[in-house]
XYZ file of C-alpha atoms in Angstrom:
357
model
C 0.000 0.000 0.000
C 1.291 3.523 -0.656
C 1.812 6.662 1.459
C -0.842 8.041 -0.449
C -3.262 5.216 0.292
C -2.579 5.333 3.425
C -3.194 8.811 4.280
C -6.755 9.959 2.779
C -6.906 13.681 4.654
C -10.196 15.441 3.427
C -9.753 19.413 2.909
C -11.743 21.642 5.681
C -13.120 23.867 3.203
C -16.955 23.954 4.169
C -18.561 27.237 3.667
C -21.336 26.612 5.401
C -19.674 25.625 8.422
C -17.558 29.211 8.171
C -20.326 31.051 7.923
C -21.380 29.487 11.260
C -17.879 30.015 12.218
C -17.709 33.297 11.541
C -21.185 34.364 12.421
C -20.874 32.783 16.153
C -17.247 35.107 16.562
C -19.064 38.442 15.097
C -21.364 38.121 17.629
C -18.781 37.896 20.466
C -17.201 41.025 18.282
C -20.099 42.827 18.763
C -20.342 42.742 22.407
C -16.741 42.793 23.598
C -14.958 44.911 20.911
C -12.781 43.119 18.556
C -9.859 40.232 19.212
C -7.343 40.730 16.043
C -5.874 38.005 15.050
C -7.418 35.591 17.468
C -10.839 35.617 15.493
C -9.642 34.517 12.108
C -7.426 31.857 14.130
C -10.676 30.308 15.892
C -12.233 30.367 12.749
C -9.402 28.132 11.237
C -9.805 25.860 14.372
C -13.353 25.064 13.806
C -13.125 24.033 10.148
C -9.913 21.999 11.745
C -12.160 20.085 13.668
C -15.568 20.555 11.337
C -17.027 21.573 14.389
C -19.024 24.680 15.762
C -17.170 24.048 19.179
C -13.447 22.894 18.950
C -12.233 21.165 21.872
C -8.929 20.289 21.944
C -7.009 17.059 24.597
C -3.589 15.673 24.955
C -1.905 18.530 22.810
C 1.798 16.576 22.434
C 5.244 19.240 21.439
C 7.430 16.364 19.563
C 10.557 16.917 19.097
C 11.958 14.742 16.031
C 15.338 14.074 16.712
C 18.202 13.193 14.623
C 22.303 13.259 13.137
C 23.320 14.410 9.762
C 26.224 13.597 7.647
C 26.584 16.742 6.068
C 27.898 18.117 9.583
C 31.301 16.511 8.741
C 31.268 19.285 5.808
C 31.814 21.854 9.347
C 27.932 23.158 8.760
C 25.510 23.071 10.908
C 26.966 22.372 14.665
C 23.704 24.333 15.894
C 25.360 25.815 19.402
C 28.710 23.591 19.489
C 26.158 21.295 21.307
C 26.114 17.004 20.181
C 22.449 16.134 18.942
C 22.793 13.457 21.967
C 23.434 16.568 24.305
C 20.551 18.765 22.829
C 18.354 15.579 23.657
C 19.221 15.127 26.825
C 18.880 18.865 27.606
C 15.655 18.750 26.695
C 14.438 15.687 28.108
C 15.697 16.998 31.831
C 14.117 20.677 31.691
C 17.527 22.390 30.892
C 15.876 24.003 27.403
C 13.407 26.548 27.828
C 11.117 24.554 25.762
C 10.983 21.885 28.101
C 9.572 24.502 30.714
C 7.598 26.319 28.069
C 5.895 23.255 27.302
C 5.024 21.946 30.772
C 3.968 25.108 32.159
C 1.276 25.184 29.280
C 0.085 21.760 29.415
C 2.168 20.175 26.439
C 2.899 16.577 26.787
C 6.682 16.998 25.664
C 8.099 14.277 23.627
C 11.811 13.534 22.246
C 11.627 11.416 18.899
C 14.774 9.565 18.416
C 14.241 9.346 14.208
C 18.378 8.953 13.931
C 20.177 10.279 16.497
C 24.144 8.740 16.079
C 24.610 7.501 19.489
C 22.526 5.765 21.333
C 20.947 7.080 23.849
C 19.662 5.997 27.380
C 15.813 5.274 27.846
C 13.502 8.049 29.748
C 10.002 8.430 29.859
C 9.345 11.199 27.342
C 12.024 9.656 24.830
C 10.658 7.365 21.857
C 13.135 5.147 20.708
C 12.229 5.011 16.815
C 15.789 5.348 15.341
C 15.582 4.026 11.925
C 19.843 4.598 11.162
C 22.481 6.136 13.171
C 22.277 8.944 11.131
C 22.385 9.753 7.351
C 25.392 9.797 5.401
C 26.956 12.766 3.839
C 24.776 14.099 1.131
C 27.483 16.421 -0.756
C 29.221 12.666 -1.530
C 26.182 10.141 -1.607
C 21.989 9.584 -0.738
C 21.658 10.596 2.763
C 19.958 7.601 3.066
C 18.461 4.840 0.921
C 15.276 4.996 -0.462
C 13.938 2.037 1.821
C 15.015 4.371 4.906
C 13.163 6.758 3.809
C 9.487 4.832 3.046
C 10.546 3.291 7.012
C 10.631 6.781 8.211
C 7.633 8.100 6.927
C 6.157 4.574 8.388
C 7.366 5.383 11.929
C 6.306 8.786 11.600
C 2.239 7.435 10.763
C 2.536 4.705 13.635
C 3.294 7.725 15.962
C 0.453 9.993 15.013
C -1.472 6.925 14.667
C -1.407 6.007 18.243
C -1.423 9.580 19.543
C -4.297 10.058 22.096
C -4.912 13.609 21.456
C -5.875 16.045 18.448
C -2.744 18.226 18.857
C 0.484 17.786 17.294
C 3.134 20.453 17.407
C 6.464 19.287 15.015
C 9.649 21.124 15.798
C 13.726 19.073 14.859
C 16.432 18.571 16.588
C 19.641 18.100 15.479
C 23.054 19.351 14.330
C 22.672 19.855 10.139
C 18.585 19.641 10.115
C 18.043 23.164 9.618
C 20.452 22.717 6.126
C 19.253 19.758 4.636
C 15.960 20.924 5.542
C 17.069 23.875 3.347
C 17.924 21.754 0.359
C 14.735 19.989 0.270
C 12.578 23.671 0.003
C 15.038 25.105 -2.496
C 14.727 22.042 -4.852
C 10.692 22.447 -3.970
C 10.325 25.826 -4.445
C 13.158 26.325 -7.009
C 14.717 28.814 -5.544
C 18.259 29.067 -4.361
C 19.329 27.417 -1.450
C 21.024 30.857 -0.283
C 17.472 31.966 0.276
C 16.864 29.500 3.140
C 20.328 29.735 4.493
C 21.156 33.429 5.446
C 20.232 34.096 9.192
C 20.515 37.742 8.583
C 22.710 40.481 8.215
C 25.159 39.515 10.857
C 25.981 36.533 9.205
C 29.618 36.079 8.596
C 30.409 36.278 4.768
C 32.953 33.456 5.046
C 30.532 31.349 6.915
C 27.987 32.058 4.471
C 31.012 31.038 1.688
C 31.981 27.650 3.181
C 27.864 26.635 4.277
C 27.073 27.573 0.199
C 29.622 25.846 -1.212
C 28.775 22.569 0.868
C 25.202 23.279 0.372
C 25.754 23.603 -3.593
C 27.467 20.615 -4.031
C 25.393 18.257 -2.280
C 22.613 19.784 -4.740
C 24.715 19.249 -7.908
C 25.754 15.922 -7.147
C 20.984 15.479 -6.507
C 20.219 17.441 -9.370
C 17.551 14.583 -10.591
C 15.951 14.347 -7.309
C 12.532 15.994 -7.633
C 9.633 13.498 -6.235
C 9.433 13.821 -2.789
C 10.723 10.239 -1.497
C 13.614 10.916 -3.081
C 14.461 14.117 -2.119
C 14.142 12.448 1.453
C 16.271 9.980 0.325
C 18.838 12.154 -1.437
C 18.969 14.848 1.351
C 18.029 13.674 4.496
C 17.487 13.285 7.532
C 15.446 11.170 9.430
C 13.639 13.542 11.294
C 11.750 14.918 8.366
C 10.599 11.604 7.091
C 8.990 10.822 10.464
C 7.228 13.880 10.454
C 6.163 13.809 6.810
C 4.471 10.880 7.868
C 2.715 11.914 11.693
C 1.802 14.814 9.826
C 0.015 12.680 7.494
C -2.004 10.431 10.035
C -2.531 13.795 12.122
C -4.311 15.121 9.396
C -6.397 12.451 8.516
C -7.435 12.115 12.177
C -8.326 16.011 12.338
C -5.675 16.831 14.262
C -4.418 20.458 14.539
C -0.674 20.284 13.198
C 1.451 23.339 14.837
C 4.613 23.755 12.847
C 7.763 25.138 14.110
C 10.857 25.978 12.398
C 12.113 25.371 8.711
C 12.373 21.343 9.503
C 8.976 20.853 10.509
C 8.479 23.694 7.102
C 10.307 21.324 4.736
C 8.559 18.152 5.829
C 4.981 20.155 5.833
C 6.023 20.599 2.147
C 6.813 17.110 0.917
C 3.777 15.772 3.189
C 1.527 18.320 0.558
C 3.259 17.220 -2.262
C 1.866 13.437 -0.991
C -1.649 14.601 0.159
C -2.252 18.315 -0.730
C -4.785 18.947 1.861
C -2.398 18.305 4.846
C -1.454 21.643 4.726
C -5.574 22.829 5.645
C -4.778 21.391 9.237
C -1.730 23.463 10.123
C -0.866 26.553 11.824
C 3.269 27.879 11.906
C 5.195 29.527 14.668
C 8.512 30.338 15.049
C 10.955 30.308 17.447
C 13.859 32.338 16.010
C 14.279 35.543 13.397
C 16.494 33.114 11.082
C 15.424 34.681 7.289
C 15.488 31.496 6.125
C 12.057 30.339 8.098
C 10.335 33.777 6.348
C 11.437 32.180 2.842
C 10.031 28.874 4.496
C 6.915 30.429 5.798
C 6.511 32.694 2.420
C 5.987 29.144 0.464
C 2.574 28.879 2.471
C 1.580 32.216 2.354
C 1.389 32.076 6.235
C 2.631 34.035 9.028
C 3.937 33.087 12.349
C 1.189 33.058 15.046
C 3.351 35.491 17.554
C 6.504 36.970 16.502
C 8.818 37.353 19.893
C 12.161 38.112 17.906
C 13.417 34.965 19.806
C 16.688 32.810 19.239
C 15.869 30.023 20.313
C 15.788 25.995 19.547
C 12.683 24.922 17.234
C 9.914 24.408 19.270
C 9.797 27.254 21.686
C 7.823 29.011 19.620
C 4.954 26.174 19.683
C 4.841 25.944 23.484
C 4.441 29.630 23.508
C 1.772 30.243 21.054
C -0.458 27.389 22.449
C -2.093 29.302 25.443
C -3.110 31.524 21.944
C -4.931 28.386 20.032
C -6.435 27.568 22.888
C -7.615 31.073 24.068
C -8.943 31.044 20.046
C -10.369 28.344 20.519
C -12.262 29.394 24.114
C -14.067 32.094 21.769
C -16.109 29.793 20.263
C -16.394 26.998 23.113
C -16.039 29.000 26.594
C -17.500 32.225 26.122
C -21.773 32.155 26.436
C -23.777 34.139 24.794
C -25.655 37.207 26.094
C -29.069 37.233 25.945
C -30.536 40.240 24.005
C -33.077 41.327 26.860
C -29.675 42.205 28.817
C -28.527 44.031 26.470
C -31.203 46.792 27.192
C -30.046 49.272 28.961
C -33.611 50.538 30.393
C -33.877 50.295 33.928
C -36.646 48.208 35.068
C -39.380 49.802 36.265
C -40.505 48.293 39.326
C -36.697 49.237 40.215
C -36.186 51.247 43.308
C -33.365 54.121 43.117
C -31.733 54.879 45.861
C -31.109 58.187 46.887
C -28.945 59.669 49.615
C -30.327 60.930 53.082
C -32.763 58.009 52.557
């Protein structure tokens, strides 16, 4: 059976159902004044769950987790830190994510998709390694096409078993952010440059070396266009597995919160296998890299806060929740007002007091 077979995701257009939508959150407008960007958002979150009232339970932040070969190149050692080390930060609270996320209710979770060394068992880590890593793609495939169909499978038999309706998608991982950036420039056919320059401060010699690496893993790929072979030609394990529990997710009509350019890049090739994955998925962002507006620009979306943060992928999620949920409480939470106390006439049996008595 194929990945397409597998994953039958119907689109959330249903104009009847926004009318509803929108009718239900004009009415809150007109009592309380206006709520921005919140009233779109709930909108967006009832089609999500074809539902008047969204309710959302057991909203998991999942942290895909994995080694690339392209690192050996000297790109992408994201803060000096190991992938192992990032892991294990975040699995015992020392991230701000991990804080983020339990402070708000987030059922944190570390994915190990291909992390290179093995790593000891703790509650919130799930062992799903399918390699120690990927090879180097400037010399060879990242990975073979087999590893990639058995990452996307590990990545459905996740969402599949998920007890919840929220899944929020952020990587981990020295190199993910750059092979993440090969797969959207071969997508969008654009240069890889694009999703590669953090911003002006960026070192011109670091921008030299990270191009020229960059560049010739995408000579030596030039045929790779479908999207299992782009996985397979790129890398890394991480975005397989979520191309595939974004798949599931979506099919079950689960909200899908993407954060950072990994999560943007796998978002992409999951489209490219069911188009109307992308109807169940809202973006945030946890750093001002220019490469995730590039990322973001691809989906004609926006970021659902933008905190000017630096921060590892997934902060951003854990912060923006208490917002889709707060969207959400406009059309679930907030009763309506009866029109006959909306009149402002006093009654007329009232008594008004007056001083002196």
């Amino acid at each position: 059976m194929t990945v397409a077979q597998q994953s039958l995701i119907s689109p959330t257009a249903n104009p009847e159902l926004e009318k509803a939508l929108r009718d239900r959150v004009d009415r809150r407008s007109a009592i309380a004044g206006g709520l921005g960007e919140l009233e779109p958002l709930a909108v967006r979150l009832g089609l999500v769950q074809n539902s008047l009232t969204p309710r959302f339970r057991d909203p998991v932040l999942a942290l895909f987790a994995a080694d690339h070969g392209i690192v050996v190149d000297g790109v992408g050692a994201q803060w000096g830190r190991a992938t192992k080390d990032q892991v294990q930060m975040a699995l015992h609270a020392q991230l701000p994510v991990s804080v983020f996320a339990r402070l708000q209710g987030l059922h944190l979770t570390v994915v190990d998709c291909g992390v290179a060394d093995n790593l000891p068992p703790h509650a919130r880590l799930l062992a799903r390694k399918v390699a120690h890593g990927t090879r180097n793609a400037r010399t060879a495939l990242a990975m073979s096409l087999e590893q990639a169909h058995a990452g996307v499978r590990v990545g459905m038999e996740i969402a599949d078993n998920l007890p919840g309706n929220v899944l929020a998608c952020a990587s981990m991982g020295q190199g993910s952010a750059e092979c993440a950036a090969l797969v959207l420039s071969r997508l969008a056919d654009l240069p890889v440059r694009d999703f590669v320059v953090s911003g002006p401060t960026m070192r011109q010699d670091d921008l030299v070396h990270l191009l020229d690496v960059l560049n010739g893993a995408q000579a030596r790929h030039r045929d790779a266009r479908d999207p299992m072979d782009l996985l397979a030609a790129f890398g890394g394990h991480e975005l397989a597995v979520m191309v595939g529990a974004m798949l599931v997710a979506a099919s079950k009509r689960s909200l899908i919160i993407v954060d950072g350019i990994a999560a943007c890049a796998a978002l992409k090739l999951a489209s490219l296998i069911c188009a109307p994955v992308t109807d169940y998925a809202v973006f945030c962002r946890s750093h001002v890299h220019r490469g995730l507006d590039e990322a973001l620009a691809l989906f004609h979306a926006s970021a659902l806060l933008e905190l000017g943060m630096d921060s590892a992928d997934g902060t951003g999620a854990a912060l923006a929740w208490p917002m889709i949920r707060s969207a959400a409480a406009l059309l679930t939470d907030l009763h309506e007002v009866a029109e006959a106390r909306l009149s402002m006439r006093p009654d007329a049996s009232a008594q008004v007091p007056t001083l002196g008595g």
